[in-house]
PDB file of C-alpha atoms and ligand atoms in Angstrom:
ATOM      1  CA  MET W  10      52.262  10.650 -21.031  1.00 58.00           C
ATOM      2  CA  SER W  11      55.565  12.290 -20.425  1.00 76.00           C
ATOM      3  CA  THR W  12      57.825  12.791 -23.399  1.00 93.00           C
ATOM      4  CA  LYS W  13      61.064  14.727 -23.620  1.00 96.00           C
ATOM      5  CA  ILE W  14      60.858  17.398 -26.290  1.00 97.00           C
ATOM      6  CA  ASN W  15      63.669  15.885 -28.369  1.00 95.00           C
ATOM      7  CA  LYS W  16      61.791  12.554 -28.371  1.00 96.00           C
ATOM      8  CA  LEU W  17      58.501  14.003 -29.627  1.00 98.00           C
ATOM      9  CA  GLU W  18      57.122  12.492 -32.807  1.00 97.00           C
ATOM     10  CA  PHE W  19      54.973  13.988 -35.493  1.00 98.00           C
ATOM     11  CA  PRO W  20      51.638  12.200 -35.075  1.00 97.00           C
ATOM     12  CA  SER W  21      49.938  10.261 -37.850  1.00 96.00           C
ATOM     13  CA  LEU W  22      46.449  11.385 -38.808  1.00 96.00           C
ATOM     14  CA  GLY W  23      44.756   8.002 -38.664  1.00 94.00           C
ATOM     15  CA  TYR W  24      42.456   8.930 -41.589  1.00 98.00           C
ATOM     16  CA  GLY W  25      42.854  10.427 -45.048  1.00 98.00           C
ATOM     17  CA  PHE W  26      42.896  14.129 -45.867  1.00 98.00           C
ATOM     18  CA  GLU W  27      39.549  13.708 -47.615  1.00 98.00           C
ATOM     19  CA  ALA W  28      37.965  11.618 -44.835  1.00 98.00           C
ATOM     20  CA  LEU W  29      36.275  14.516 -43.044  1.00 98.00           C
ATOM     21  CA  LYS W  30      34.519  15.877 -46.146  1.00 98.00           C
ATOM     22  CA  PRO W  31      32.212  17.741 -46.497  1.00 98.00           C
ATOM     23  CA  HIS W  32      32.721  19.141 -43.006  1.00 98.00           C
ATOM     24  CA  ILE W  33      36.440  19.777 -43.435  1.00 98.00           C
ATOM     25  CA  ASP W  34      37.720  19.723 -47.003  1.00 98.00           C
ATOM     26  CA  LYS W  35      40.698  17.781 -48.325  1.00 98.00           C
ATOM     27  CA  LEU W  36      42.937  20.710 -49.282  1.00 98.00           C
ATOM     28  CA  THR W  37      42.458  22.406 -45.909  1.00 98.00           C
ATOM     29  CA  MET W  38      43.377  19.179 -44.114  1.00 98.00           C
ATOM     30  CA  GLN W  39      46.381  18.608 -46.342  1.00 98.00           C
ATOM     31  CA  ILE W  40      47.820  22.100 -45.923  1.00 98.00           C
ATOM     32  CA  HIS W  41      46.916  22.252 -42.249  1.00 98.00           C
ATOM     33  CA  TYR W  42      48.653  18.982 -41.417  1.00 98.00           C
ATOM     34  CA  THR W  43      51.623  18.979 -43.807  1.00 98.00           C
ATOM     35  CA  LYS W  44      52.417  22.700 -43.742  1.00 98.00           C
ATOM     36  CA  HIS W  45      51.061  24.416 -40.638  1.00 98.00           C
ATOM     37  CA  HIS W  46      51.479  21.622 -38.108  1.00 98.00           C
ATOM     38  CA  GLN W  47      54.793  20.491 -39.625  1.00 98.00           C
ATOM     39  CA  ALA W  48      56.085  24.047 -39.338  1.00 98.00           C
ATOM     40  CA  TYR W  49      55.146  24.330 -35.649  1.00 98.00           C
ATOM     41  CA  PHE W  50      56.793  20.975 -34.999  1.00 98.00           C
ATOM     42  CA  GLY W  51      59.976  21.821 -36.891  1.00 98.00           C
ATOM     43  CA  ASN W  52      60.199  25.260 -35.311  1.00 98.00           C
ATOM     44  CA  LEU W  53      59.739  23.793 -31.819  1.00 98.00           C
ATOM     45  CA  LEU W  54      62.602  21.347 -32.332  1.00 98.00           C
ATOM     46  CA  ALA W  55      64.760  24.139 -33.767  1.00 98.00           C
ATOM     47  CA  ALA W  56      63.935  26.421 -30.826  1.00 98.00           C
ATOM     48  CA  VAL W  57      65.107  23.885 -28.209  1.00 98.00           C
ATOM     49  CA  LYS W  58      68.017  22.384 -30.144  1.00 97.00           C
ATOM     50  CA  ASP W  59      71.272  22.296 -28.121  1.00 96.00           C
ATOM     51  CA  THR W  60      69.572  23.896 -25.107  1.00 96.00           C
ATOM     52  CA  ASP W  61      68.733  22.280 -21.752  1.00 96.00           C
ATOM     53  CA  THR W  62      65.066  22.525 -22.693  1.00 97.00           C
ATOM     54  CA  GLU W  63      65.310  19.756 -25.291  1.00 97.00           C
ATOM     55  CA  ASN W  64      65.692  17.165 -22.511  1.00 97.00           C
ATOM     56  CA  LEU W  65      62.739  18.406 -20.501  1.00 98.00           C
ATOM     57  CA  ASP W  66      59.266  16.907 -20.448  1.00 98.00           C
ATOM     58  CA  PHE W  67      57.078  18.620 -23.032  1.00 98.00           C
ATOM     59  CA  GLU W  68      54.029  19.038 -20.807  1.00 97.00           C
ATOM     60  CA  VAL W  69      56.122  20.338 -17.910  1.00 98.00           C
ATOM     61  CA  VAL W  70      57.544  23.004 -20.218  1.00 98.00           C
ATOM     62  CA  LEU W  71      54.042  23.952 -21.388  1.00 98.00           C
ATOM     63  CA  LYS W  72      52.877  24.193 -17.770  1.00 98.00           C
ATOM     64  CA  ASN W  73      55.713  26.648 -17.044  1.00 98.00           C
ATOM     65  CA  ILE W  74      55.627  28.370 -20.421  1.00 98.00           C
ATOM     66  CA  SER W  75      55.932  31.899 -18.994  1.00 98.00           C
ATOM     67  CA  LYS W  76      59.600  31.089 -18.236  1.00 98.00           C
ATOM     68  CA  TYR W  77      60.429  30.188 -21.840  1.00 98.00           C
ATOM     69  CA  PRO W  78      60.967  32.136 -25.069  1.00 97.00           C
ATOM     70  CA  VAL W  79      57.917  33.047 -27.106  1.00 98.00           C
ATOM     71  CA  SER W  80      59.099  30.738 -29.934  1.00 98.00           C
ATOM     72  CA  ILE W  81      58.606  27.750 -27.606  1.00 98.00           C
ATOM     73  CA  ARG W  82      55.222  29.061 -26.465  1.00 98.00           C
ATOM     74  CA  ASN W  83      53.968  29.509 -30.041  1.00 98.00           C
ATOM     75  CA  ASN W  84      55.465  26.410 -31.634  1.00 98.00           C
ATOM     76  CA  GLY W  85      55.165  24.125 -28.607  1.00 98.00           C
ATOM     77  CA  GLY W  86      51.540  25.163 -28.252  1.00 98.00           C
ATOM     78  CA  GLY W  87      51.091  24.691 -31.993  1.00 98.00           C
ATOM     79  CA  HIS W  88      52.444  21.153 -31.848  1.00 98.00           C
ATOM     80  CA  PHE W  89      50.460  20.147 -28.759  1.00 98.00           C
ATOM     81  CA  ASN W  90      47.213  21.710 -29.964  1.00 98.00           C
ATOM     82  CA  HIS W  91      47.276  20.234 -33.454  1.00 98.00           C
ATOM     83  CA  SER W  92      48.247  16.773 -32.166  1.00 98.00           C
ATOM     84  CA  LEU W  93      45.210  16.902 -29.901  1.00 98.00           C
ATOM     85  CA  PHE W  94      42.990  18.269 -32.674  1.00 98.00           C
ATOM     86  CA  TRP W  95      43.744  15.465 -35.162  1.00 98.00           C
ATOM     87  CA  SER W  96      43.120  12.868 -32.451  1.00 98.00           C
ATOM     88  CA  ILE W  97      39.630  14.095 -31.594  1.00 98.00           C
ATOM     89  CA  LEU W  98      38.434  14.170 -35.219  1.00 98.00           C
ATOM     90  CA  SER W  99      37.006  11.151 -37.034  1.00 98.00           C
ATOM     91  CA  PRO W 100      35.073  10.445 -40.232  1.00 98.00           C
ATOM     92  CA  ASN W 101      32.826   8.317 -37.985  1.00 97.00           C
ATOM     93  CA  GLY W 102      32.419  11.073 -35.419  1.00 97.00           C
ATOM     94  CA  GLY W 103      29.555  13.257 -34.350  1.00 97.00           C
ATOM     95  CA  GLY W 104      26.597  12.749 -32.063  1.00 97.00           C
ATOM     96  CA  GLU W 105      26.939  13.370 -28.363  1.00 97.00           C
ATOM     97  CA  ALA W 106      29.407  12.496 -25.649  1.00 97.00           C
ATOM     98  CA  LYS W 107      28.825   9.128 -24.008  1.00 92.00           C
ATOM     99  CA  GLY W 108      29.358   7.417 -20.681  1.00 94.00           C
ATOM    100  CA  GLU W 109      30.896   9.212 -17.713  1.00 96.00           C
ATOM    101  CA  LEU W 110      31.770  12.248 -19.833  1.00 98.00           C
ATOM    102  CA  LYS W 111      28.160  12.711 -20.909  1.00 98.00           C
ATOM    103  CA  LYS W 112      27.091  12.412 -17.267  1.00 98.00           C
ATOM    104  CA  ALA W 113      29.655  15.007 -16.183  1.00 98.00           C
ATOM    105  CA  ILE W 114      28.618  17.374 -18.998  1.00 98.00           C
ATOM    106  CA  VAL W 115      24.947  17.154 -18.043  1.00 98.00           C
ATOM    107  CA  ASP W 116      25.807  17.446 -14.357  1.00 98.00           C
ATOM    108  CA  GLN W 117      27.942  20.550 -14.790  1.00 98.00           C
ATOM    109  CA  PHE W 118      26.415  22.405 -17.725  1.00 98.00           C
ATOM    110  CA  GLY W 119      22.763  21.336 -17.365  1.00 98.00           C
ATOM    111  CA  SER W 120      22.495  19.523 -20.703  1.00 98.00           C
ATOM    112  CA  PHE W 121      24.575  18.538 -23.700  1.00 98.00           C
ATOM    113  CA  ALA W 122      22.827  21.320 -25.679  1.00 98.00           C
ATOM    114  CA  LYS W 123      23.836  23.887 -23.069  1.00 98.00           C
ATOM    115  CA  PHE W 124      27.456  22.695 -23.184  1.00 98.00           C
ATOM    116  CA  LYS W 125      27.399  22.901 -26.999  1.00 98.00           C
ATOM    117  CA  GLU W 126      26.104  26.465 -26.789  1.00 98.00           C
ATOM    118  CA  LEU W 127      28.910  27.450 -24.394  1.00 98.00           C
ATOM    119  CA  PHE W 128      31.565  25.822 -26.559  1.00 98.00           C
ATOM    120  CA  ASP W 129      30.161  27.368 -29.770  1.00 98.00           C
ATOM    121  CA  ASN W 130      30.150  30.748 -28.108  1.00 98.00           C
ATOM    122  CA  ALA W 131      33.763  30.375 -26.945  1.00 98.00           C
ATOM    123  CA  ALA W 132      34.782  29.469 -30.514  1.00 98.00           C
ATOM    124  CA  LYS W 133      32.744  32.235 -32.179  1.00 98.00           C
ATOM    125  CA  THR W 134      33.839  35.010 -29.847  1.00 97.00           C
ATOM    126  CA  ARG W 135      37.582  34.251 -29.814  1.00 96.00           C
ATOM    127  CA  PHE W 136      38.839  37.405 -31.494  1.00 95.00           C
ATOM    128  CA  GLY W 137      41.406  36.711 -34.204  1.00 96.00           C
ATOM    129  CA  SER W 138      43.275  33.418 -34.058  1.00 98.00           C
ATOM    130  CA  GLY W 139      42.977  30.873 -31.289  1.00 98.00           C
ATOM    131  CA  TRP W 140      41.268  27.810 -29.922  1.00 98.00           C
ATOM    132  CA  ALA W 141      38.118  26.784 -28.034  1.00 98.00           C
ATOM    133  CA  TRP W 142      38.459  24.080 -25.394  1.00 98.00           C
ATOM    134  CA  LEU W 143      36.719  21.596 -23.178  1.00 98.00           C
ATOM    135  CA  GLY W 144      39.127  20.922 -20.340  1.00 98.00           C
ATOM    136  CA  VAL W 145      39.401  19.324 -16.929  1.00 98.00           C
ATOM    137  CA  ASN W 146      40.750  21.400 -14.032  1.00 98.00           C
ATOM    138  CA  SER W 147      42.705  20.303 -10.958  1.00 96.00           C
ATOM    139  CA  ASP W 148      39.434  19.557  -9.113  1.00 96.00           C
ATOM    140  CA  LYS W 149      38.530  17.223 -12.000  1.00 97.00           C
ATOM    141  CA  LYS W 150      35.720  19.555 -13.059  1.00 98.00           C
ATOM    142  CA  LEU W 151      35.006  20.297 -16.693  1.00 98.00           C
ATOM    143  CA  PHE W 152      35.346  23.806 -18.109  1.00 98.00           C
ATOM    144  CA  VAL W 153      34.827  25.519 -21.456  1.00 98.00           C
ATOM    145  CA  SER W 154      37.336  28.207 -22.410  1.00 98.00           C
ATOM    146  CA  SER W 155      39.204  29.775 -25.262  1.00 98.00           C
ATOM    147  CA  THR W 156      42.796  30.894 -25.688  1.00 98.00           C
ATOM    148  CA  PRO W 157      44.521  33.222 -28.187  1.00 98.00           C
ATOM    149  CA  ASN W 158      47.120  32.181 -30.768  1.00 98.00           C
ATOM    150  CA  GLN W 159      48.618  28.738 -29.945  1.00 98.00           C
ATOM    151  CA  ASP W 160      48.138  29.001 -26.171  1.00 98.00           C
ATOM    152  CA  ASN W 161      46.209  26.251 -24.385  1.00 98.00           C
ATOM    153  CA  PRO W 162      44.841  25.534 -20.887  1.00 98.00           C
ATOM    154  CA  LEU W 163      47.954  23.602 -19.840  1.00 98.00           C
ATOM    155  CA  MET W 164      49.961  26.834 -19.930  1.00 98.00           C
ATOM    156  CA  ASP W 165      50.503  28.893 -16.804  1.00 98.00           C
ATOM    157  CA  VAL W 166      49.520  31.965 -18.838  1.00 98.00           C
ATOM    158  CA  ALA W 167      45.978  30.649 -19.518  1.00 98.00           C
ATOM    159  CA  GLU W 168      43.040  32.265 -17.713  1.00 97.00           C
ATOM    160  CA  GLN W 169      41.440  28.853 -17.122  1.00 98.00           C
ATOM    161  CA  LYS W 170      44.026  26.216 -16.380  1.00 98.00           C
ATOM    162  CA  GLY W 171      43.650  22.472 -16.754  1.00 98.00           C
ATOM    163  CA  THR W 172      44.070  19.693 -19.274  1.00 98.00           C
ATOM    164  CA  PRO W 173      42.246  20.030 -22.594  1.00 98.00           C
ATOM    165  CA  ILE W 174      40.311  16.966 -23.790  1.00 98.00           C
ATOM    166  CA  LEU W 175      38.581  18.594 -26.789  1.00 98.00           C
ATOM    167  CA  GLY W 176      39.815  21.536 -28.847  1.00 98.00           C
ATOM    168  CA  LEU W 177      38.715  23.435 -31.919  1.00 98.00           C
ATOM    169  CA  ASP W 178      41.173  25.376 -34.042  1.00 98.00           C
ATOM    170  CA  VAL W 179      39.556  28.670 -35.071  1.00 98.00           C
ATOM    171  CA  TRP W 180      42.544  30.106 -36.914  1.00 98.00           C
ATOM    172  CA  GLU W 181      41.455  31.127 -40.417  1.00 98.00           C
ATOM    173  CA  HIS W 182      43.904  28.558 -41.857  1.00 98.00           C
ATOM    174  CA  ALA W 183      41.631  25.867 -40.362  1.00 98.00           C
ATOM    175  CA  TYR W 184      38.567  26.843 -42.397  1.00 98.00           C
ATOM    176  CA  TYR W 185      39.046  29.725 -44.833  1.00 97.00           C
ATOM    177  CA  LEU W 186      39.386  27.706 -48.076  1.00 97.00           C
ATOM    178  CA  ASN W 187      35.979  26.124 -47.572  1.00 97.00           C
ATOM    179  CA  TYR W 188      34.104  28.563 -45.354  1.00 97.00           C
ATOM    180  CA  GLN W 189      35.840  31.918 -46.042  1.00 97.00           C
ATOM    181  CA  ASN W 190      34.583  34.346 -43.391  1.00 96.00           C
ATOM    182  CA  ARG W 191      31.827  32.004 -42.148  1.00 97.00           C
ATOM    183  CA  ARG W 192      33.471  30.756 -38.963  1.00 97.00           C
ATOM    184  CA  PRO W 193      30.064  29.847 -37.401  1.00 98.00           C
ATOM    185  CA  ASP W 194      29.386  27.386 -40.261  1.00 98.00           C
ATOM    186  CA  TYR W 195      32.758  25.721 -39.671  1.00 98.00           C
ATOM    187  CA  ILE W 196      32.003  25.494 -35.949  1.00 98.00           C
ATOM    188  CA  SER W 197      28.611  23.851 -36.671  1.00 98.00           C
ATOM    189  CA  ALA W 198      30.266  21.371 -39.045  1.00 98.00           C
ATOM    190  CA  PHE W 199      32.879  20.458 -36.415  1.00 98.00           C
ATOM    191  CA  TRP W 200      30.222  18.705 -34.314  1.00 98.00           C
ATOM    192  CA  ASN W 201      29.749  16.143 -37.105  1.00 98.00           C
ATOM    193  CA  VAL W 202      33.344  14.940 -36.919  1.00 98.00           C
ATOM    194  CA  ILE W 203      34.107  14.866 -33.180  1.00 98.00           C
ATOM    195  CA  ASN W 204      35.521  11.522 -32.065  1.00 98.00           C
ATOM    196  CA  TRP W 205      33.718  11.253 -28.713  1.00 98.00           C
ATOM    197  CA  ASP W 206      35.299   7.883 -27.945  1.00 98.00           C
ATOM    198  CA  GLU W 207      38.702   9.557 -27.955  1.00 98.00           C
ATOM    199  CA  VAL W 208      37.489  12.539 -25.911  1.00 98.00           C
ATOM    200  CA  GLU W 209      36.004  10.116 -23.387  1.00 97.00           C
ATOM    201  CA  LYS W 210      39.318   8.232 -23.275  1.00 97.00           C
ATOM    202  CA  LYS W 211      41.213  11.425 -22.479  1.00 97.00           C
ATOM    203  CA  TYR W 212      38.632  12.277 -19.808  1.00 98.00           C
ATOM    204  CA  SER W 213      38.791   8.836 -18.132  1.00 96.00           C
ATOM    205  CA  ARG W 214      42.602   8.948 -17.987  1.00 95.00           C
ATOM    206  CA  LEU W 215      42.448  12.234 -16.068  1.00 95.00           C
ATOM    207  CA  LEU W 216      39.894  10.897 -13.574  1.00 92.00           C
ATOM    208  CA  VAL W 217      42.179   7.990 -12.729  1.00 86.00           C
ATOM    209  CA  GLY W 218      45.383  10.044 -12.629  1.00 66.00           C
TER     210      GLY W 218
HETATM  211 MN1   MN H  27      45.850  25.185 -37.090  1.00 60.49          MN
END
């Protein structure tokens, strides 16, 4: 999916702000989507406006992010990460991965429970603001990682590089209204709203590509 930065669109949610209750509350969703994500998106477009970068492919820029200004790293990451985040959430989510993804998870991490433990730990131990990820590397192997701020595994600055297929926002703005300081409770609740069909779709696309 290659898209020039000046052709990027603000994604629709696909469900209501209240749809993920009680796991993620309505006001958090509303502010997160209409204020935080909108700001990253607007700031990204402003940062590239009237520069050569606006005609470049968004993912190519992210993959070479060390060559670009920090405003593009922060806001480009913010737009990519939140777009992914909304897409892997669903009011009908939860349960476990299915199909080939489930097989790969069991194959690589030992069990779904072991993978969950690794992911939870990545999310809990990310100091300050950032994200936890399930990604696919260039050898098509799965990995669990975390990144600070709005970085992500696509970026050349990431410790573990690859394409994220599942991400959890652990910035306080993602949970503080409902969970205050209890990030682990928010992380536990996240598992109830993961859209595994969408995660599987992202995984399958990478296996083919
Ligand atoms: Mn966020």
